[in-house]
Coordinates of N, CA, C and O in Angstrom, one line a residue:
Y18 N 266.7 50.5 64.6 CA 266.3 50.4 66.0 C 267.0 49.3 66.7 O 267.3 49.4 67.9
A19 N 267.4 48.3 66.0 CA 268.1 47.2 66.6 C 269.5 47.6 67.2 O 269.9 47.2 68.3
K20 N 270.2 48.5 66.5 CA 271.4 49.1 67.0 C 271.2 49.9 68.2 O 272.0 49.8 69.1
H21 N 270.2 50.7 68.3 CA 269.9 51.5 69.5 C 269.5 50.6 70.7 O 270.0 50.8 71.8
I22 N 268.8 49.5 70.4 CA 268.4 48.6 71.5 C 269.7 47.9 72.0 O 269.9 47.7 73.2
Q23 N 270.5 47.4 71.1 CA 271.8 46.8 71.4 C 272.7 47.7 72.3 O 273.2 47.3 73.3
A24 N 272.8 49.0 71.8 CA 273.6 49.9 72.5 C 273.1 50.2 73.9 O 273.8 50.3 74.9
A25 N 271.8 50.3 74.0 CA 271.1 50.6 75.3 C 271.3 49.4 76.3 O 271.6 49.5 77.5
G26 N 271.3 48.2 75.7 CA 271.5 47.0 76.5 C 272.9 46.9 77.0 O 273.2 46.5 78.1
E27 N 273.9 47.2 76.1 CA 275.3 47.2 76.5 C 275.6 48.2 77.6 O 276.3 48.0 78.5
K28 N 275.0 49.4 77.4 CA 275.2 50.5 78.5 C 274.6 50.0 79.8 O 275.2 50.2 80.8
S29 N 273.4 49.4 79.7 CA 272.7 48.9 81.0 C 273.6 47.9 81.6 O 273.7 47.9 82.9
Q30 N 274.2 47.0 80.8 CA 275.1 45.9 81.4 C 276.3 46.6 82.0 O 276.7 46.2 83.2
A31 N 276.9 47.5 81.4 CA 278.1 48.2 82.0 C 277.7 48.9 83.3 O 278.5 48.9 84.2
M32 N 276.5 49.6 83.3 CA 276.1 50.3 84.5 C 275.9 49.3 85.6 O 276.3 49.5 86.8
L33 N 275.3 48.2 85.3 CA 275.0 47.1 86.3 C 276.3 46.6 86.9 O 276.5 46.4 88.1
E34 N 277.3 46.4 86.0 CA 278.6 45.9 86.5 C 279.3 46.9 87.4 O 279.9 46.5 88.4
Q35 N 279.2 48.2 87.0 CA 279.9 49.2 87.9 C 279.1 49.4 89.2 O 279.7 49.6 90.2
L36 N 277.8 49.2 89.2 CA 277.0 49.3 90.4 C 277.4 48.1 91.3 O 277.5 48.3 92.6
L37 N 277.7 47.0 90.8 CA 278.1 45.8 91.6 C 279.5 46.1 92.2 O 279.7 45.8 93.4
V38 N 280.4 46.7 91.4 CA 281.7 47.0 92.0 C 281.5 48.0 93.1 O 282.1 47.8 94.2
F39 N 280.7 49.0 92.9 CA 280.4 50.1 93.9 C 279.9 49.4 95.2 O 280.4 49.8 96.3
S40 N 278.9 48.6 95.1 CA 278.3 48.0 96.3 C 279.2 47.0 97.0 O 279.2 46.9 98.2
R41 N 280.0 46.3 96.2 CA 280.9 45.3 96.8 C 282.1 45.9 97.6 O 282.6 45.3 98.5
I42 N 282.4 47.1 97.2 CA 283.5 47.9 98.0 C 283.0 48.0 99.4 O 283.8 47.9 100.3
Q43 N 281.8 48.4 99.6 CA 281.2 48.6 101.0 C 281.1 47.3 101.7 O 281.3 47.2 103.0
A44 N 280.8 46.2 101.1 CA 280.5 45.0 101.7 C 281.7 44.1 102.0 O 281.7 43.3 103.0
R45 N 282.8 44.3 101.3 CA 283.9 43.4 101.4 C 284.8 43.7 102.7 O 284.8 44.9 103.1
E46 N 285.4 42.7 103.2 CA 286.4 42.9 104.3 C 287.6 43.6 103.7 O 288.2 43.1 102.7
L47 N 288.1 44.6 104.4 CA 289.3 45.3 104.0 C 290.5 44.5 104.4 O 290.6 44.0 105.5
N48 N 291.5 44.3 103.5 CA 292.7 43.6 103.8 C 293.8 44.8 103.9 O 294.6 45.0 103.0
S49 N 293.7 45.5 105.0 CA 294.6 46.7 105.2 C 296.0 46.2 105.6 O 296.2 45.4 106.5
A50 N 296.9 46.9 104.9 CA 298.4 46.7 105.2 C 299.1 47.9 104.6 O 298.5 48.6 103.8
P51 N 300.3 48.1 105.1 CA 301.1 49.2 104.5 C 301.5 48.9 103.1 O 302.0 47.8 102.8
H52 N 301.5 49.9 102.2 CA 301.9 49.7 100.8 C 302.6 50.9 100.3 O 302.3 52.0 100.7
E53 N 303.6 50.7 99.5 CA 304.4 51.8 98.8 C 303.5 52.3 97.7 O 303.0 51.5 96.8
V54 N 303.2 53.6 97.7 CA 302.4 54.2 96.7 C 302.9 54.0 95.2 O 302.1 53.7 94.3
A55 N 304.2 54.0 95.1 CA 304.8 53.8 93.7 C 304.4 52.4 93.2 O 304.1 52.3 92.0
A56 N 304.3 51.4 94.0 CA 304.0 50.0 93.6 C 302.5 50.0 93.2 O 302.1 49.3 92.2
L57 N 301.6 50.7 94.0 CA 300.2 50.7 93.7 C 299.9 51.4 92.3 O 299.2 50.9 91.5
V58 N 300.6 52.5 92.2 CA 300.4 53.3 90.9 C 301.0 52.5 89.7 O 300.5 52.4 88.6
G59 N 302.1 51.8 90.0 CA 302.7 50.9 88.9 C 301.8 49.8 88.5 O 301.7 49.6 87.3
A60 N 301.1 49.2 89.4 CA 300.1 48.2 89.1 C 299.0 48.8 88.3 O 298.5 48.2 87.3
A61 N 298.5 50.0 88.7 CA 297.4 50.6 87.9 C 297.9 51.0 86.5 O 297.1 50.8 85.6
R62 N 299.1 51.4 86.4 CA 299.6 51.8 85.1 C 299.7 50.5 84.2 O 299.5 50.6 83.0
L63 N 300.1 49.4 84.8 CA 300.3 48.2 84.1 C 298.9 47.7 83.6 O 298.7 47.3 82.4
Q64 N 297.8 47.8 84.4 CA 296.5 47.5 84.0 C 296.0 48.4 82.8 O 295.2 47.9 82.0
L65 N 296.5 49.6 82.8 CA 296.1 50.5 81.7 C 297.1 50.7 80.6 O 296.9 51.6 79.8
S66 N 298.1 49.8 80.6 CA 299.2 50.0 79.6 C 298.8 50.2 78.2 O 299.3 51.0 77.5
E67 N 297.8 49.4 77.7 CA 297.4 49.5 76.3 C 296.8 50.8 76.1 O 297.0 51.5 75.0
K68 N 295.9 51.3 77.0 CA 295.3 52.6 76.8 C 296.3 53.7 76.9 O 296.2 54.7 76.1
I69 N 297.2 53.6 77.8 CA 298.3 54.6 77.9 C 299.1 54.7 76.6 O 299.3 55.8 76.1
R70 N 299.4 53.6 76.0 CA 300.2 53.6 74.8 C 299.3 54.2 73.6 O 299.8 55.0 72.8
A71 N 298.0 53.8 73.6 CA 297.2 54.2 72.5 C 297.0 55.7 72.5 O 296.9 56.3 71.4
C72 N 296.9 56.4 73.7 CA 296.7 57.8 73.7 C 298.0 58.6 73.9 O 298.0 59.8 74.1
E73 N 299.1 57.8 73.9 CA 300.4 58.4 74.1 C 300.5 59.2 75.4 O 301.1 60.3 75.3
A74 N 299.9 58.8 76.4 CA 300.0 59.5 77.7 C 301.3 59.3 78.4 O 302.0 58.3 78.3
E75 N 301.7 60.3 79.1 CA 302.9 60.3 79.9 C 302.4 60.3 81.4 O 301.8 61.3 81.8
V76 N 302.7 59.2 82.1 CA 302.3 59.1 83.5 C 303.5 59.1 84.4 O 304.4 58.2 84.2
S77 N 303.7 60.0 85.3 CA 304.9 60.1 86.1 C 304.5 60.0 87.6 O 303.3 60.4 87.9
V78 N 305.4 59.5 88.4 CA 305.1 59.4 89.8 C 306.2 60.2 90.5 O 307.4 60.0 90.3
A79 N 305.8 61.2 91.4 CA 306.8 62.0 92.1 C 306.5 61.9 93.6 O 305.3 61.9 94.0
G80 N 307.5 61.7 94.4 CA 307.3 61.6 95.8 C 306.7 60.2 96.1 O 305.8 59.7 95.4
T81 N 307.2 59.6 97.0 CA 306.7 58.2 97.4 C 306.4 58.2 98.9 O 306.7 59.2 99.6
G82 N 305.8 57.2 99.2 CA 305.4 57.1 100.6 C 304.6 55.9 100.9 O 304.2 55.1 99.9
M83 N 304.3 55.6 102.1 CA 303.5 54.4 102.5 C 302.1 54.9 102.8 O 301.9 55.9 103.3
V84 N 301.2 54.0 102.4 CA 299.8 54.2 102.7 C 299.2 52.9 103.2 O 299.7 51.8 102.8
V85 N 298.3 53.0 104.2 CA 297.7 51.8 104.7 C 296.3 51.6 104.1 O 295.5 52.6 104.0
G86 N 296.1 50.4 103.6 CA 294.8 50.2 102.9 C 294.8 48.8 102.2 O 295.8 48.1 102.3
D87 N 293.7 48.6 101.6 CA 293.5 47.4 100.8 C 294.2 47.6 99.4 O 293.7 48.5 98.7
A88 N 295.2 46.9 99.1 CA 295.9 47.1 97.9 C 295.0 47.0 96.6 O 295.1 47.8 95.7
E89 N 294.2 46.0 96.6 CA 293.3 45.8 95.4 C 292.4 47.1 95.2 O 292.3 47.6 94.1
L90 N 291.9 47.6 96.3 CA 291.0 48.8 96.2 C 291.8 50.0 95.9 O 291.3 50.9 95.1
L91 N 293.0 50.2 96.4 CA 293.8 51.3 96.1 C 294.3 51.3 94.7 O 294.3 52.4 94.0
I92 N 294.6 50.2 94.2 CA 295.0 50.1 92.8 C 293.8 50.4 91.9 O 294.0 51.2 90.9
L93 N 292.7 50.0 92.2 CA 291.4 50.3 91.5 C 291.3 51.8 91.5 O 290.9 52.4 90.4
T94 N 291.5 52.5 92.6 CA 291.3 53.9 92.7 C 292.3 54.6 91.8 O 291.9 55.5 91.0
F95 N 293.6 54.3 91.9 CA 294.6 54.9 91.0 C 294.3 54.7 89.5 O 294.4 55.5 88.7
R96 N 293.8 53.4 89.2 CA 293.5 53.1 87.9 C 292.3 54.0 87.4 O 292.4 54.5 86.2
E97 N 291.3 54.2 88.2 CA 290.2 55.0 87.8 C 290.6 56.4 87.6 O 290.2 57.1 86.7
L98 N 291.5 56.9 88.5 CA 291.9 58.3 88.4 C 292.8 58.6 87.1 O 292.6 59.6 86.4
I99 N 293.7 57.7 86.9 CA 294.5 57.8 85.7 C 293.7 57.6 84.4 O 293.8 58.4 83.4
D100 N 292.8 56.7 84.4 CA 291.9 56.5 83.3 C 291.0 57.7 83.0 O 290.8 58.1 81.9
N101 N 290.5 58.3 84.1 CA 289.7 59.5 84.0 C 290.5 60.7 83.3 O 290.0 61.4 82.5
A102 N 291.7 60.8 83.7 CA 292.6 61.8 83.2 C 292.8 61.6 81.7 O 292.8 62.6 80.9
M103 N 292.9 60.4 81.3 CA 293.1 60.1 79.8 C 291.8 60.4 79.0 O 291.8 60.9 77.9
K104 N 290.7 60.1 79.6 CA 289.4 60.3 79.0 C 289.2 61.8 78.7 O 288.6 62.2 77.7
F105 N 289.6 62.6 79.6 CA 289.3 64.1 79.5 C 290.6 64.9 79.2 O 290.8 66.0 79.6
R106 N 291.4 64.3 78.3 CA 292.6 65.0 77.8 C 292.2 66.0 76.8 O 291.2 65.9 76.2
K107 N 293.1 66.9 76.6 CA 292.9 67.9 75.5 C 293.1 67.2 74.1 O 294.1 66.4 74.0
P108 N 292.3 67.4 73.2 CA 292.5 66.7 71.9 C 293.7 67.1 71.1 O 294.2 66.3 70.3
D109 N 294.2 68.3 71.4 CA 295.3 68.8 70.6 C 296.7 68.7 71.2 O 297.7 69.2 70.7
G110 N 296.8 68.1 72.4 CA 298.1 68.1 73.1 C 298.4 66.8 73.7 O 297.6 65.8 73.7
K111 N 299.6 66.6 74.1 CA 300.1 65.4 74.8 C 299.5 65.3 76.2 O 299.5 66.2 76.9
C112 N 298.9 64.1 76.5 CA 298.3 63.9 77.8 C 299.4 63.6 78.8 O 300.2 62.7 78.7
K113 N 299.5 64.5 79.8 CA 300.5 64.3 80.9 C 299.7 64.2 82.2 O 298.9 65.0 82.6
I114 N 300.1 63.1 82.9 CA 299.4 62.8 84.2 C 300.6 62.7 85.2 O 301.5 61.9 85.0
S115 N 300.4 63.3 86.4 CA 301.4 63.2 87.4 C 300.7 62.7 88.7 O 299.7 63.3 89.1
V116 N 301.3 61.8 89.3 CA 300.9 61.3 90.6 C 301.9 61.7 91.6 O 303.1 61.3 91.5
S117 N 301.6 62.4 92.6 CA 302.5 62.8 93.7 C 301.9 62.4 95.0 O 300.7 62.3 95.2
A118 N 302.8 62.0 95.9 CA 302.4 61.6 97.2 C 303.3 62.2 98.3 O 304.4 62.5 98.1
R119 N 302.6 62.5 99.5 CA 303.3 63.1 100.6 C 302.5 62.7 101.9 O 301.4 62.3 101.8
H120 N 303.2 63.0 103.0 CA 302.5 62.8 104.3 C 302.3 64.2 104.9 O 303.2 65.1 104.8
K121 N 301.2 64.4 105.5 CA 300.9 65.6 106.2 C 300.2 65.3 107.5 O 299.1 64.7 107.5
D122 N 300.9 65.6 108.6 CA 300.4 65.2 109.9 C 300.2 63.7 109.9 O 301.1 63.0 109.6
S123 N 299.1 63.2 110.2 CA 298.9 61.7 110.3 C 298.1 61.3 109.0 O 297.4 60.3 109.1
R124 N 298.2 62.0 107.9 CA 297.5 61.7 106.7 C 298.5 61.4 105.6 O 299.6 61.9 105.5
F125 N 298.0 60.6 104.7 CA 298.7 60.4 103.4 C 297.9 61.1 102.3 O 296.7 60.9 102.2
I126 N 298.6 61.9 101.6 CA 297.9 62.7 100.5 C 298.5 62.3 99.2 O 299.8 62.5 99.0
A127 N 297.7 61.9 98.2 CA 298.2 61.6 96.9 C 297.4 62.5 95.9 O 296.2 62.7 96.1
C128 N 298.1 63.1 95.0 CA 297.4 64.0 94.0 C 297.6 63.4 92.7 O 298.8 63.1 92.3
V129 N 296.6 63.3 91.9 CA 296.6 62.9 90.5 C 296.2 64.1 89.7 O 295.1 64.5 89.7
A130 N 297.2 64.7 89.0 CA 297.0 65.9 88.3 C 297.2 65.6 86.8 O 298.0 64.8 86.4
D131 N 296.4 66.3 86.0 CA 296.6 66.2 84.5 C 296.5 67.6 83.9 O 296.3 68.6 84.5
N132 N 296.8 67.6 82.6 CA 296.8 68.8 81.8 C 295.6 68.8 80.8 O 295.7 69.3 79.7
G133 N 294.5 68.1 81.3 CA 293.4 67.9 80.4 C 292.5 69.2 80.3 O 292.9 70.3 80.6
I134 N 291.2 68.9 80.0 CA 290.2 70.0 79.8 C 289.7 70.6 81.0 O 289.0 71.6 81.0
G135 N 290.0 70.0 82.2 CA 289.5 70.6 83.5 C 288.1 70.4 83.7 O 287.3 69.8 82.9
L136 N 287.6 70.9 84.9 CA 286.2 70.8 85.3 C 285.8 72.1 86.0 O 286.6 72.5 87.0
A137 N 284.7 72.7 85.7 CA 284.3 73.9 86.3 C 284.0 73.6 87.8 O 283.6 72.5 88.2
D138 N 284.3 74.6 88.7 CA 284.1 74.5 90.1 C 282.7 74.0 90.5 O 282.5 73.2 91.4
D139 N 281.6 74.5 89.8 CA 280.3 74.1 90.1 C 279.9 72.7 89.7 O 278.9 72.2 90.2
L140 N 280.8 72.0 89.0 CA 280.5 70.6 88.6 C 281.3 69.6 89.4 O 281.1 68.4 89.3
R141 N 282.2 70.1 90.2 CA 283.2 69.2 90.9 C 282.5 68.2 91.9 O 282.8 67.0 91.9
E142 N 281.5 68.6 92.6 CA 280.8 67.7 93.5 C 279.9 66.8 92.8 O 279.8 65.6 93.1
K143 N 279.3 67.2 91.7 CA 278.5 66.4 90.9 C 279.2 65.2 90.3 O 278.7 64.2 90.0
A144 N 280.5 65.5 90.0 CA 281.3 64.5 89.3 C 281.5 63.2 90.2 O 281.8 62.1 89.6
F145 N 281.2 63.3 91.5 CA 281.3 62.1 92.3 C 280.0 61.3 92.4 O 279.9 60.3 93.1
R146 N 279.0 61.8 91.8 CA 277.7 61.1 91.8 C 277.8 59.9 90.8 O 278.3 60.0 89.7
M147 N 277.2 58.8 91.2 CA 277.2 57.6 90.4 C 276.4 57.9 89.1 O 275.3 58.4 89.1
F148 N 277.0 57.5 88.0 CA 276.5 57.7 86.6 C 276.3 59.1 86.1 O 275.8 59.3 85.1
W149 N 276.9 60.1 86.9 CA 276.9 61.4 86.3 C 278.0 61.6 85.3 O 279.1 61.1 85.5
Q150 N 277.6 62.2 84.1 CA 278.6 62.4 83.1 C 278.5 63.8 82.6 O 277.4 64.4 82.4
R151 N 279.7 64.4 82.4 CA 279.8 65.7 82.0 C 279.4 65.8 80.5 O 278.9 66.8 80.0
K152 N 279.7 64.8 79.7 CA 279.3 64.7 78.3 C 278.2 63.7 78.1 O 278.3 62.6 78.6
P153 N 277.1 64.1 77.4 CA 276.0 63.1 77.3 C 276.4 61.9 76.5 O 277.3 61.9 75.7
D154 N 275.7 60.8 76.7 CA 275.9 59.6 76.0 C 277.2 59.0 76.0 O 277.7 58.3 75.1
G155 N 278.0 59.3 77.1 CA 279.3 58.6 77.2 C 280.3 59.0 76.2 O 281.1 58.1 75.8
L156 N 280.2 60.2 75.6 CA 281.2 60.5 74.5 C 282.6 60.5 74.9 O 283.5 60.3 74.1
A157 N 282.9 60.6 76.2 CA 284.3 60.5 76.7 C 284.7 59.0 77.0 O 285.8 58.7 77.3
G158 N 283.7 58.1 76.9 CA 284.0 56.7 77.2 C 283.5 56.5 78.7 O 283.6 57.4 79.5
G159 N 283.1 55.4 79.0 CA 282.7 55.1 80.3 C 281.2 55.4 80.6 O 280.5 55.8 79.6
I160 N 280.8 55.2 81.8 CA 279.4 55.4 82.2 C 279.2 56.4 83.3 O 278.1 56.6 83.8
G161 N 280.3 57.0 83.8 CA 280.2 57.9 84.9 C 280.2 57.3 86.3 O 279.5 57.8 87.2
A162 N 280.9 56.2 86.5 CA 281.0 55.6 87.8 C 282.3 55.7 88.4 O 282.4 55.5 89.6
G163 N 283.4 56.0 87.7 CA 284.7 56.0 88.2 C 285.0 56.8 89.5 O 285.5 56.3 90.4
L164 N 284.6 58.1 89.5 CA 284.9 58.9 90.6 C 284.0 58.6 91.8 O 284.4 58.7 93.0
A165 N 282.8 58.1 91.6 CA 281.9 57.6 92.7 C 282.6 56.4 93.3 O 282.6 56.3 94.6
I166 N 283.2 55.5 92.5 CA 283.9 54.4 93.1 C 285.1 54.8 93.9 O 285.4 54.3 95.0
C167 N 285.8 55.8 93.3 CA 287.0 56.3 94.1 C 286.6 56.9 95.4 O 287.3 56.6 96.4
R168 N 285.6 57.6 95.4 CA 285.1 58.2 96.7 C 284.7 57.1 97.7 O 285.0 57.2 98.9
R169 N 284.0 56.1 97.2 CA 283.6 55.0 98.1 C 284.8 54.3 98.7 O 284.8 54.0 99.9
V170 N 285.8 54.1 97.9 CA 287.1 53.4 98.4 C 287.7 54.3 99.4 O 288.1 53.8 100.5
A171 N 287.9 55.6 99.1 CA 288.5 56.5 100.0 C 287.8 56.6 101.4 O 288.4 56.5 102.4
R172 N 286.5 56.7 101.3 CA 285.7 56.8 102.6 C 285.7 55.5 103.3 O 285.7 55.5 104.5
R173 N 285.8 54.4 102.6 CA 285.8 53.1 103.3 C 287.1 52.9 104.0 O 287.2 52.3 105.1
H174 N 288.2 53.6 103.6 CA 289.5 53.6 104.3 C 289.6 54.7 105.3 O 290.7 54.9 105.8
G175 N 288.6 55.5 105.6 CA 288.6 56.6 106.5 C 289.2 57.8 106.0 O 289.7 58.7 106.7
G176 N 289.1 58.0 104.7 CA 289.6 59.2 104.0 C 288.5 59.8 103.1 O 287.3 59.6 103.3
D177 N 289.0 60.6 102.1 CA 288.1 61.2 101.2 C 288.9 61.5 99.9 O 290.1 61.4 99.9
I178 N 288.2 62.0 98.9 CA 288.8 62.5 97.7 C 288.1 63.7 97.2 O 286.9 63.9 97.4
R179 N 288.8 64.7 96.7 CA 288.2 65.9 96.3 C 289.1 66.6 95.2 O 290.2 66.2 95.0
F180 N 288.4 67.5 94.5 CA 289.1 68.3 93.5 C 289.9 69.4 94.2 O 289.3 69.9 95.2
V181 N 291.0 69.7 93.8 CA 291.8 70.9 94.3 C 292.1 71.7 93.1 O 292.3 71.3 92.0
D182 N 292.3 73.0 93.4 CA 292.7 74.0 92.4 C 294.0 73.6 91.7 O 294.9 73.1 92.4
H183 N 294.0 73.7 90.4 CA 295.2 73.3 89.6 C 295.2 74.3 88.4 O 294.2 74.6 87.9
D184 N 296.5 74.6 88.1 CA 296.6 75.6 87.0 C 296.1 75.2 85.7 O 295.4 75.9 85.0
D185 N 296.3 73.9 85.3 CA 295.9 73.5 84.0 C 295.4 72.1 84.1 O 296.0 71.2 84.6
G186 N 294.1 71.8 83.7 CA 293.5 70.5 83.8 C 292.9 70.3 85.2 O 292.3 71.2 85.7
C187 N 292.9 69.1 85.7 CA 292.3 68.8 87.0 C 293.4 68.2 87.9 O 294.4 67.6 87.5
C188 N 293.1 68.3 89.2 CA 293.9 67.6 90.2 C 292.9 67.1 91.2 O 292.1 67.8 91.8
L189 N 293.0 65.8 91.4 CA 292.2 65.1 92.4 C 293.1 64.7 93.6 O 294.2 64.1 93.3
E190 N 292.7 65.0 94.8 CA 293.5 64.7 96.0 C 292.9 63.6 96.8 O 291.7 63.7 97.2
L191 N 293.6 62.5 96.9 CA 293.2 61.4 97.7 C 293.8 61.5 99.1 O 295.0 61.6 99.2
D192 N 293.0 61.6 100.1 CA 293.4 61.8 101.5 C 293.1 60.6 102.3 O 291.9 60.2 102.5
L193 N 294.1 59.9 102.8 CA 293.9 58.6 103.5 C 294.8 58.6 104.8 O 295.7 59.4 104.9
P194 N 294.4 57.8 105.8 CA 295.3 57.7 107.0 C 296.7 57.2 106.6 O 296.8 56.3 105.7
A195 N 297.7 57.8 107.2 CA 299.1 57.3 107.0 C 299.4 56.2 108.0 O 298.8 56.1 109.1
P196 N 300.3 55.3 107.6 CA 300.7 54.3 108.6 C 301.4 54.9 109.7 O 302.1 56.0 109.6
P197 N 301.3 54.3 110.9 CA 302.0 54.9 112.1 C 303.5 54.8 111.8 O 304.1 53.9 111.2
M198 N 304.2 55.9 112.2 CA 305.7 56.0 112.1 C 306.3 55.3 113.2 O 305.9 55.4 114.4
H199 N 307.3 54.5 113.0 CA 308.1 53.7 114.0 C 309.4 54.4 114.3 O 310.1 54.9 113.5

């Protein structure tokens, strides 16, 4: 019983910490500035470097561009998306994650695609709910807050995030305002 109580306490603590992150995103003042997406993804990769090495993930960046936003929150978003891709990798293959960026009209579009286990269409919107988990009891690791946090960051910046169709695995598309072209 003591182990169950300890595990429940640790999960509750983790949930509370993620709920604080989620709420602070809305309350904080945005430090918006133009940033090169490759630098933001590079910072996220650096924060996840031990985990990337441990699961032998291959993370590539294709296409670069400028995005306007709060660097700390955008790094958090890319970190959560890359981490999510590693959590839901196929157990029998090499984890490949690609981050691509482009401009479309006055928007910046970044896609984080993986070759993981994918997600059924009917579960895609549920995945953005706070603490929703596709696997019970956190078997994939985490507590089900990452995508909710990513959506909060995207919407705080005047954008959104959504699943888009992808041949193998998942692809999440982050849509944000692009910096004005001079």
